[in-house]
């Protein structure tokens, strides 16, 4: 179509959104579907946070706000970074946007020139390469491997950096693998970056509080304070506070970058909702008991799903240390035939088969730049997770091996 830009034609729609939309469409047609395709806590937003929003409406906080966010929220973010991450920012070094997603977009639009490269480990969140392309940049994937626990190796990072590299985007705990970078892992990454003073780091900490067992959360600016002058730390309320729909993300970083991000935002969305901002103040300053409550529930669900998935012949996954996803290897399934006689050639074929046959929506690994996997979000009720795994197991058992295959 003539109207579309060349830049947009290279950008793919979000696969997490596409699979979730397809599930919703099938549900509307009366089909029973369990949606495990979108990373969204099933919990209600904690009541005290919702009450703060209602109070904000009644107090008339329904007007435009400062582009970077209301002062009370920026103060709350300063305090959160100090309390949880030992990071010291002034309120001017904080910006608030419509979810962490918009902050990633603002940062890249503010900093990339056409052709600048952005490095990130894969499997990666579906939106990384696409936001980079939208901002005029070139996505450079650094492959990680299951046997390294999906942790990027410093030598692989070093090999990916070129004179055009502007950013490393690092997400820990990771979507989709759940991998958590230890302090030692981050020190290894920092050591490489010290040799490339032009390269900035975007630490995407959105799953910070969803960390299990003995794993410890660390962020780059804290582990390597000497890199703080070129680190943007991004976080938000969506995942840890069950506030996906409120659209509140925040970031702290060097003043010049934050100001440029505010320019981008001031010429696009202006700011996130005034009401959501007041709710976020309560989310950060109020009672934090819900964080442990959610985390404990997710940990239990993680263990349940990992156990049930590994009982299904042909599927396998390790136990992830964070986030609320299991990234399941389905290489053995590729090449098998469905009862309708169709060969499953890709993880996308397998995901579509699970949607149709099992009534379960998952996301194919290819969406995360990792073929041969599917991702399940376990941010759903235990009943849904059990039923989904049973249905997946039954669907897989109906697949037949191609003739001649082992
Ligand atoms: N980063 C990662 C890795 C994510 O998985 C998500 C998921 N939504 C986001 C950022 C953005 O979250 P939000 O825009 O809801 O704050
Ligand atoms: N980040 C979540 C996911 O990966 C939410 C959907 C999205 O924004 O991609 O499912």
Short mmCIF file of C-alpha atoms and ligand atoms in Angstrom, two decimals:
data_model
loop_
_atom_site.label_atom_id
_atom_site.label_comp_id
_atom_site.label_asym_id
_atom_site.label_seq_id
_atom_site.Cartn_x
_atom_site.Cartn_y
_atom_site.Cartn_z
CA UNK A 1 0.00 0.00 0.00
CA UNK A 2 1.38 3.40 -1.00
CA UNK A 3 0.54 5.01 2.31
CA UNK A 4 2.90 2.87 4.43
CA UNK A 5 6.48 3.95 5.07
CA UNK A 6 9.42 1.77 4.09
CA UNK A 7 10.48 1.88 7.75
CA UNK A 8 7.18 0.43 8.93
CA UNK A 9 7.15 -2.32 6.35
CA UNK A 10 10.15 -3.84 8.13
CA UNK A 11 8.34 -3.81 11.51
CA UNK A 12 6.32 -6.87 12.52
CA UNK A 13 3.21 -6.69 14.72
CA UNK A 14 3.76 -7.98 18.27
CA UNK A 15 3.32 -11.78 18.33
CA UNK A 16 2.30 -11.79 21.99
CA UNK A 17 -0.48 -9.40 21.06
CA UNK A 18 -1.34 -11.30 17.86
CA UNK A 19 -1.69 -14.70 19.59
CA UNK A 20 -3.71 -13.13 22.40
CA UNK A 21 -5.99 -11.37 19.90
CA UNK A 22 -6.51 -14.65 18.01
CA UNK A 23 -7.38 -16.40 21.29
CA UNK A 24 -9.91 -13.64 22.08
CA UNK A 25 -11.43 -13.99 18.60
CA UNK A 26 -11.84 -17.76 18.98
CA UNK A 27 -13.34 -17.28 22.44
CA UNK A 28 -15.83 -14.79 21.00
CA UNK A 29 -16.82 -17.53 18.52
CA UNK A 30 -17.61 -19.77 21.49
CA UNK A 31 -14.43 -21.89 21.51
CA UNK A 32 -12.92 -22.63 24.89
CA UNK A 33 -9.35 -21.25 24.98
CA UNK A 34 -6.90 -20.92 27.87
CA UNK A 35 -4.79 -17.87 27.16
CA UNK A 36 -1.18 -18.33 28.24
CA UNK A 37 0.20 -16.09 25.51
CA UNK A 38 0.38 -12.73 27.22
CA UNK A 39 2.63 -11.86 30.15
CA UNK A 40 0.02 -10.39 32.41
CA UNK A 41 -0.61 -11.21 36.08
CA UNK A 42 -4.12 -12.57 36.60
CA UNK A 43 -4.25 -10.87 40.03
CA UNK A 44 -6.37 -7.77 40.60
CA UNK A 45 -4.47 -4.55 41.22
CA UNK A 46 -4.06 -4.28 45.03
CA UNK A 47 -7.02 -2.47 46.56
CA UNK A 48 -5.05 0.36 48.20
CA UNK A 49 -3.61 1.27 44.80
CA UNK A 50 -7.04 1.32 43.16
CA UNK A 51 -8.36 3.45 46.03
CA UNK A 52 -5.57 5.99 45.45
CA UNK A 53 -6.73 6.29 41.83
CA UNK A 54 -10.35 6.79 42.87
CA UNK A 55 -9.27 9.43 45.38
CA UNK A 56 -7.23 11.13 42.63
CA UNK A 57 -10.32 11.38 40.42
CA UNK A 58 -12.38 12.82 43.27
CA UNK A 59 -9.59 15.30 44.09
CA UNK A 60 -9.73 16.53 40.49
CA UNK A 61 -6.36 15.16 39.39
CA UNK A 62 -7.76 14.70 35.91
CA UNK A 63 -5.78 17.31 33.99
CA UNK A 64 -2.59 17.29 31.97
CA UNK A 65 0.52 16.73 34.06
CA UNK A 66 4.19 17.53 33.55
CA UNK A 67 5.59 15.49 30.64
CA UNK A 68 8.08 13.65 32.89
CA UNK A 69 5.36 12.82 35.43
CA UNK A 70 3.91 14.42 38.56
CA UNK A 71 6.56 15.49 41.10
CA UNK A 72 5.18 13.10 43.76
CA UNK A 73 5.67 10.13 41.43
CA UNK A 74 9.17 11.13 40.39
CA UNK A 75 10.04 11.49 44.10
CA UNK A 76 8.55 8.04 44.74
CA UNK A 77 10.66 6.58 41.92
CA UNK A 78 13.82 8.25 43.31
CA UNK A 79 13.05 6.61 46.65
CA UNK A 80 12.30 3.22 45.04
CA UNK A 81 15.64 3.20 43.20
CA UNK A 82 17.42 4.17 46.43
CA UNK A 83 15.60 1.59 48.55
CA UNK A 84 15.64 -1.41 46.21
CA UNK A 85 18.68 -0.83 43.99
CA UNK A 86 21.03 1.52 45.91
CA UNK A 87 20.84 3.95 42.97
CA UNK A 88 20.86 7.70 43.55
CA UNK A 89 18.96 9.91 41.14
CA UNK A 90 17.56 13.43 41.39
CA UNK A 91 13.89 13.82 40.40
CA UNK A 92 15.04 15.51 37.16
CA UNK A 93 16.80 12.27 36.23
CA UNK A 94 13.50 10.38 36.34
CA UNK A 95 10.91 10.13 33.60
CA UNK A 96 7.56 8.35 33.63
CA UNK A 97 5.83 7.01 30.51
CA UNK A 98 2.97 4.85 29.23
CA UNK A 99 4.53 1.60 30.35
CA UNK A 100 8.15 0.50 30.17
CA UNK A 101 7.48 -0.15 26.49
CA UNK A 102 7.13 3.56 25.76
CA UNK A 103 10.29 4.36 27.71
CA UNK A 104 12.27 1.93 25.55
CA UNK A 105 10.78 3.63 22.51
CA UNK A 106 11.51 7.14 23.84
CA UNK A 107 15.10 6.22 24.68
CA UNK A 108 15.82 4.74 21.26
CA UNK A 109 14.06 7.48 19.29
CA UNK A 110 15.98 10.04 21.34
CA UNK A 111 19.37 8.46 20.74
CA UNK A 112 19.55 6.48 17.49
CA UNK A 113 20.63 7.84 14.14
CA UNK A 114 19.70 5.88 11.03
CA UNK A 115 21.82 2.74 10.92
CA UNK A 116 22.99 2.79 14.54
CA UNK A 117 23.17 -0.68 16.01
CA UNK A 118 21.57 -2.02 19.17
CA UNK A 119 22.85 -5.28 20.61
CA UNK A 120 20.71 -7.60 22.75
CA UNK A 121 20.79 -11.24 23.77
CA UNK A 122 18.28 -13.64 22.22
CA UNK A 123 15.83 -15.15 22.98
CA UNK A 124 14.51 -11.61 23.54
CA UNK A 125 11.18 -9.97 24.14
CA UNK A 126 9.23 -9.71 20.87
CA UNK A 127 9.26 -5.91 20.90
CA UNK A 128 13.02 -5.28 21.12
CA UNK A 129 13.96 -5.70 17.44
CA UNK A 130 10.80 -3.94 16.29
CA UNK A 131 11.19 -0.88 18.54
CA UNK A 132 14.83 -0.62 17.41
CA UNK A 133 13.73 -0.66 13.76
CA UNK A 134 10.96 1.87 14.39
CA UNK A 135 13.59 4.18 15.87
CA UNK A 136 15.76 3.83 12.75
CA UNK A 137 18.27 1.43 14.30
CA UNK A 138 19.57 -1.98 13.34
CA UNK A 139 18.87 -4.89 15.73
CA UNK A 140 21.92 -7.07 16.41
CA UNK A 141 21.04 -10.34 18.12
CA UNK A 142 23.55 -12.14 20.33
CA UNK A 143 22.45 -15.75 20.58
CA UNK A 144 22.46 -17.41 23.98
CA UNK A 145 22.19 -21.14 24.57
CA UNK A 146 20.13 -23.41 26.80
CA UNK A 147 23.30 -24.98 28.21
CA UNK A 148 24.46 -21.53 29.39
CA UNK A 149 21.07 -21.01 31.03
CA UNK A 150 20.32 -18.46 28.28
CA UNK A 151 22.92 -16.08 29.73
CA UNK A 152 24.89 -13.99 27.22
CA UNK A 153 28.59 -14.83 27.25
CA UNK A 154 30.93 -11.80 27.44
CA UNK A 155 32.95 -13.02 24.44
CA UNK A 156 29.79 -13.18 22.31
CA UNK A 157 28.90 -9.62 23.33
CA UNK A 158 32.39 -8.42 22.45
CA UNK A 159 32.17 -10.03 19.01
CA UNK A 160 28.84 -8.28 18.30
CA UNK A 161 30.01 -4.74 19.07
CA UNK A 162 30.99 -2.61 16.06
CA UNK A 163 31.78 1.09 15.61
CA UNK A 164 28.03 1.61 14.96
CA UNK A 165 26.90 0.05 18.28
CA UNK A 166 25.08 2.56 20.47
CA UNK A 167 23.27 0.42 23.01
CA UNK A 168 23.22 -2.93 24.74
CA UNK A 169 19.68 -3.79 25.86
CA UNK A 170 19.69 -6.24 28.73
CA UNK A 171 16.58 -7.71 30.30
CA UNK A 172 16.91 -9.63 33.57
CA UNK A 173 14.90 -11.53 34.69
CA UNK A 174 14.36 -12.28 31.04
CA UNK A 175 11.27 -12.45 28.95
CA UNK A 176 10.94 -15.12 27.51
CA UNK A 177 13.50 -17.41 29.19
CA UNK A 178 13.23 -16.37 32.85
CA UNK A 179 17.04 -16.26 32.99
CA UNK A 180 18.44 -14.05 35.76
CA UNK A 181 21.86 -12.37 35.37
CA UNK A 182 23.85 -12.85 38.57
CA UNK A 183 26.19 -10.16 39.89
CA UNK A 184 29.05 -12.13 38.37
CA UNK A 185 27.29 -12.31 34.99
CA UNK A 186 26.75 -8.53 35.02
CA UNK A 187 30.37 -7.93 36.03
CA UNK A 188 31.42 -9.96 32.98
CA UNK A 189 29.22 -7.81 30.74
CA UNK A 190 30.48 -4.60 32.39
CA UNK A 191 34.10 -5.62 31.80
CA UNK A 192 33.42 -5.80 28.06
CA UNK A 193 31.59 -2.48 28.02
CA UNK A 194 34.52 -0.72 29.71
CA UNK A 195 36.45 -1.36 26.50
CA UNK A 196 33.74 0.39 24.45
CA UNK A 197 33.06 3.77 26.08
CA UNK A 198 30.58 4.81 23.38
CA UNK A 199 28.16 1.96 24.13
CA UNK A 200 25.29 2.66 26.50
CA UNK A 201 23.33 0.10 28.51
CA UNK A 202 19.57 -0.11 28.79
CA UNK A 203 18.73 -2.24 31.82
CA UNK A 204 15.15 -3.49 31.47
CA UNK A 205 14.28 -4.45 35.04
CA UNK A 206 10.53 -4.84 34.59
CA UNK A 207 10.54 -8.34 36.22
CA UNK A 208 12.77 -7.24 39.13
CA UNK A 209 10.53 -8.53 41.90
CA UNK A 210 9.65 -11.81 40.21
CA UNK A 211 12.69 -13.78 41.25
CA UNK A 212 12.72 -17.20 42.91
CA UNK A 213 14.75 -19.50 45.08
CA UNK A 214 18.26 -18.25 45.82
CA UNK A 215 18.50 -15.99 42.77
CA UNK A 216 19.43 -12.40 43.58
CA UNK A 217 18.28 -9.41 41.56
CA UNK A 218 21.04 -7.02 40.44
CA UNK A 219 21.01 -4.17 37.97
CA UNK A 220 23.89 -2.82 35.90
CA UNK A 221 24.14 0.69 37.37
CA UNK A 222 24.47 -0.80 40.84
CA UNK A 223 26.94 -3.57 39.91
CA UNK A 224 29.08 -1.21 37.79
CA UNK A 225 28.64 2.34 39.15
CA UNK A 226 31.37 3.53 36.78
CA UNK A 227 28.94 2.78 33.92
CA UNK A 228 26.04 4.70 35.51
CA UNK A 229 26.80 7.77 33.37
CA UNK A 230 25.84 5.68 30.33
CA UNK A 231 23.14 3.46 31.80
CA UNK A 232 19.38 3.89 31.57
CA UNK A 233 17.50 1.85 34.16
CA UNK A 234 13.92 1.05 33.12
CA UNK A 235 11.23 -0.44 35.31
CA UNK A 236 7.49 -0.16 35.84
CA UNK A 237 4.40 -1.21 37.73
CA UNK A 238 2.86 -3.57 35.14
CA UNK A 239 4.29 -6.90 36.27
CA UNK A 240 5.18 -6.53 39.95
CA UNK A 241 2.03 -4.59 40.93
CA UNK A 242 -0.47 -6.27 38.58
CA UNK A 243 -1.02 -2.93 36.84
CA UNK A 244 -0.60 -3.78 33.14
CA UNK A 245 -3.59 -1.73 32.01
CA UNK A 246 -2.66 1.37 34.01
CA UNK A 247 0.34 1.98 31.72
CA UNK A 248 2.99 3.24 34.10
CA UNK A 249 6.68 2.71 33.46
CA UNK A 250 9.59 4.76 34.72
CA UNK A 251 13.27 5.24 34.04
CA UNK A 252 16.27 6.81 35.72
CA UNK A 253 19.42 7.87 33.91
CA UNK A 254 21.77 10.65 32.85
CA UNK A 255 20.02 14.03 32.69
CA UNK A 256 20.76 14.75 29.04
CA UNK A 257 19.17 11.49 27.89
CA UNK A 258 16.16 11.89 30.20
CA UNK A 259 15.55 15.40 28.86
CA UNK A 260 15.69 14.11 25.28
CA UNK A 261 13.26 11.31 26.17
CA UNK A 262 10.92 13.93 27.61
CA UNK A 263 11.11 15.83 24.31
CA UNK A 264 10.04 12.68 22.44
CA UNK A 265 7.21 12.06 24.89
CA UNK A 266 6.14 15.70 24.95
CA UNK A 267 5.65 15.52 21.18
CA UNK A 268 3.80 12.19 21.25
CA UNK A 269 1.72 10.95 24.20
CA UNK A 270 2.53 13.93 26.50
CA UNK A 271 2.43 11.68 29.58
CA UNK A 272 0.63 8.68 30.97
CA UNK A 273 -2.77 9.14 32.61
CA UNK A 274 -2.82 11.51 35.59
CA UNK A 275 -4.95 8.99 37.49
CA UNK A 276 -2.52 6.14 36.82
CA UNK A 277 0.32 8.32 38.06
CA UNK A 278 -1.43 8.88 41.38
CA UNK A 279 -2.05 5.15 41.66
CA UNK A 280 1.64 4.51 40.96
CA UNK A 281 2.67 6.81 43.82
CA UNK A 282 0.71 4.52 46.14
CA UNK A 283 2.13 1.41 44.42
CA UNK A 284 5.67 2.57 45.18
CA UNK A 285 5.17 4.33 48.54
CA UNK A 286 2.34 2.30 50.08
CA UNK A 287 2.23 -1.14 51.65
CA UNK A 288 4.50 -3.48 49.63
CA UNK A 289 3.10 -6.75 51.06
CA UNK A 290 1.54 -7.71 47.72
CA UNK A 291 4.98 -8.09 46.11
CA UNK A 292 5.85 -11.14 48.20
CA UNK A 293 2.34 -12.49 47.93
CA UNK A 294 2.43 -12.38 44.11
CA UNK A 295 5.96 -13.73 43.95
CA UNK A 296 5.15 -16.70 46.19
CA UNK A 297 2.12 -17.55 44.07
CA UNK A 298 4.17 -17.31 40.86
CA UNK A 299 6.91 -19.52 42.27
CA UNK A 300 4.38 -22.23 43.07
CA UNK A 301 2.92 -21.99 39.58
CA UNK A 302 6.36 -22.09 38.01
CA UNK A 303 7.15 -25.36 39.79
CA UNK A 304 3.80 -26.81 38.78
CA UNK A 305 4.18 -25.92 35.09
CA UNK A 306 7.82 -27.06 34.84
CA UNK A 307 6.85 -30.42 36.33
CA UNK A 308 3.79 -30.90 34.11
CA UNK A 309 5.56 -29.79 30.93
CA UNK A 310 8.49 -32.14 31.48
CA UNK A 311 6.04 -35.03 31.82
CA UNK A 312 4.97 -34.49 28.19
CA UNK A 313 7.16 -36.59 25.85
CA UNK A 314 8.76 -34.33 23.24
CA UNK A 315 8.69 -31.16 25.36
CA UNK A 316 11.30 -30.04 27.85
CA UNK A 317 12.23 -26.99 29.89
CA UNK A 318 14.59 -26.05 32.69
CA UNK A 319 13.38 -24.30 35.84
CA UNK A 320 13.69 -20.56 35.24
CA UNK A 321 14.83 -18.29 38.08
CA UNK A 322 12.62 -15.33 37.33
CA UNK A 323 9.76 -13.61 35.47
CA UNK A 324 6.62 -15.67 34.83
CA UNK A 325 7.45 -17.58 31.68
CA UNK A 326 8.67 -21.05 30.82
CA UNK A 327 10.49 -21.35 27.54
CA UNK A 328 9.88 -24.86 26.29
CA UNK A 329 12.00 -26.69 23.74
CA UNK A 330 9.78 -28.35 21.12
CA UNK A 331 12.44 -29.37 18.58
CA UNK A 332 11.35 -33.02 18.87
CA UNK A 333 7.82 -32.12 17.80
CA UNK A 334 8.96 -30.53 14.55
CA UNK A 335 8.36 -32.97 11.68
CA UNK A 336 5.46 -34.78 13.35
CA UNK A 337 2.04 -35.04 11.71
CA UNK A 338 -1.27 -33.80 13.07
CA UNK A 339 -4.39 -36.04 13.00
CA UNK A 340 -5.49 -33.95 9.99
CA UNK A 341 -2.31 -35.00 8.16
CA UNK A 342 -0.53 -31.65 8.34
CA UNK A 343 3.20 -31.71 9.10
CA UNK A 344 4.36 -29.44 11.92
CA UNK A 345 7.28 -27.67 10.29
CA UNK A 346 7.88 -24.78 12.68
CA UNK A 347 7.21 -23.67 16.24
CA UNK A 348 4.53 -21.40 14.77
CA UNK A 349 2.78 -24.47 13.28
CA UNK A 350 3.00 -26.11 16.71
CA UNK A 351 1.57 -23.03 18.46
CA UNK A 352 -1.31 -22.92 15.97
CA UNK A 353 -1.91 -26.65 16.47
CA UNK A 354 -2.06 -26.13 20.25
CA UNK A 355 -4.52 -23.28 19.77
CA UNK A 356 -6.80 -25.42 17.57
CA UNK A 357 -6.41 -28.87 19.11
CA UNK A 358 -5.68 -28.11 22.79
CA UNK A 359 -7.46 -24.76 23.06
CA UNK A 360 -4.33 -23.24 24.58
CA UNK A 361 -2.76 -19.99 23.37
CA UNK A 362 1.05 -19.90 23.61
CA UNK A 363 3.65 -17.84 21.74
CA UNK A 364 6.06 -19.49 19.27
CA UNK A 365 9.76 -19.09 20.03
CA UNK A 366 10.39 -17.53 16.62
CA UNK A 367 8.63 -14.40 17.93
CA UNK A 368 11.49 -14.15 20.43
CA UNK A 369 14.10 -14.86 17.73
CA UNK A 370 14.55 -18.45 18.93
CA UNK A 371 13.18 -21.18 16.68
CA UNK A 372 12.17 -24.53 18.15
CA UNK A 373 10.55 -23.25 21.35
CA UNK A 374 7.19 -22.14 22.66
CA UNK A 375 6.61 -19.74 25.56
CA UNK A 376 3.98 -20.25 28.22
CA UNK A 377 3.12 -17.46 30.61
CA UNK A 378 2.26 -18.96 34.00
CA UNK A 379 0.64 -15.77 35.28
CA UNK A 380 -2.70 -17.62 35.27
CA UNK A 381 -4.67 -19.60 37.83
CA UNK A 382 -3.38 -23.01 38.90
CA UNK A 383 -6.54 -24.60 37.49
CA UNK A 384 -5.98 -23.01 34.09
CA UNK A 385 -2.34 -24.07 34.13
CA UNK A 386 -3.18 -27.67 35.04
CA UNK A 387 -5.95 -27.88 32.44
CA UNK A 388 -3.72 -26.29 29.81
CA UNK A 389 -0.87 -28.74 30.44
CA UNK A 390 -3.27 -31.70 30.32
CA UNK A 391 -4.70 -30.43 27.04
CA UNK A 392 -1.23 -29.82 25.58
CA UNK A 393 -0.17 -33.34 26.61
CA UNK A 394 -3.26 -34.84 24.96
CA UNK A 395 -2.70 -32.81 21.77
CA UNK A 396 0.97 -33.83 21.59
CA UNK A 397 0.05 -37.50 22.06
CA UNK A 398 -2.11 -37.30 18.92
CA UNK A 399 0.88 -36.31 16.77
CA UNK A 400 2.51 -39.06 14.77
CA UNK A 401 6.12 -39.31 13.73
CA UNK A 402 6.85 -39.07 10.04
CA UNK A 403 7.54 -42.47 8.52
CA UNK A 404 11.16 -43.48 8.76
CA UNK A 405 11.81 -41.13 11.69
CA UNK A 406 13.16 -42.58 14.91
N1 LIG B 1 10.12 -5.18 28.88
C1 LIG B 1 9.85 -6.48 28.86
C2 LIG B 1 10.97 -7.44 28.84
C3 LIG B 1 8.53 -6.94 28.87
O1 LIG B 1 8.27 -8.24 28.85
C4 LIG B 1 7.50 -5.99 28.87
C5 LIG B 1 6.12 -6.59 28.79
N2 LIG B 1 5.09 -5.90 28.71
C6 LIG B 1 7.83 -4.63 28.90
C7 LIG B 1 9.15 -4.26 28.89
C8 LIG B 1 6.82 -3.53 28.87
O2 LIG B 1 5.90 -3.56 29.89
P1 LIG B 1 4.91 -2.36 30.12
O3 LIG B 1 4.91 -1.52 28.89
O4 LIG B 1 3.59 -2.97 30.39
O5 LIG B 1 5.45 -1.59 31.30
N1 LIG B 2 5.40 -8.28 27.76
C1 LIG B 2 4.26 -9.14 27.79
C2 LIG B 2 4.51 -10.36 26.96
O1 LIG B 2 5.59 -10.59 26.48
C3 LIG B 2 2.98 -8.40 27.47
C4 LIG B 2 2.61 -8.29 26.03
C5 LIG B 2 3.54 -7.39 25.29
O2 LIG B 2 3.52 -6.19 25.57
O3 LIG B 2 4.28 -7.93 24.48
O4 LIG B 2 3.61 -11.15 26.82
#
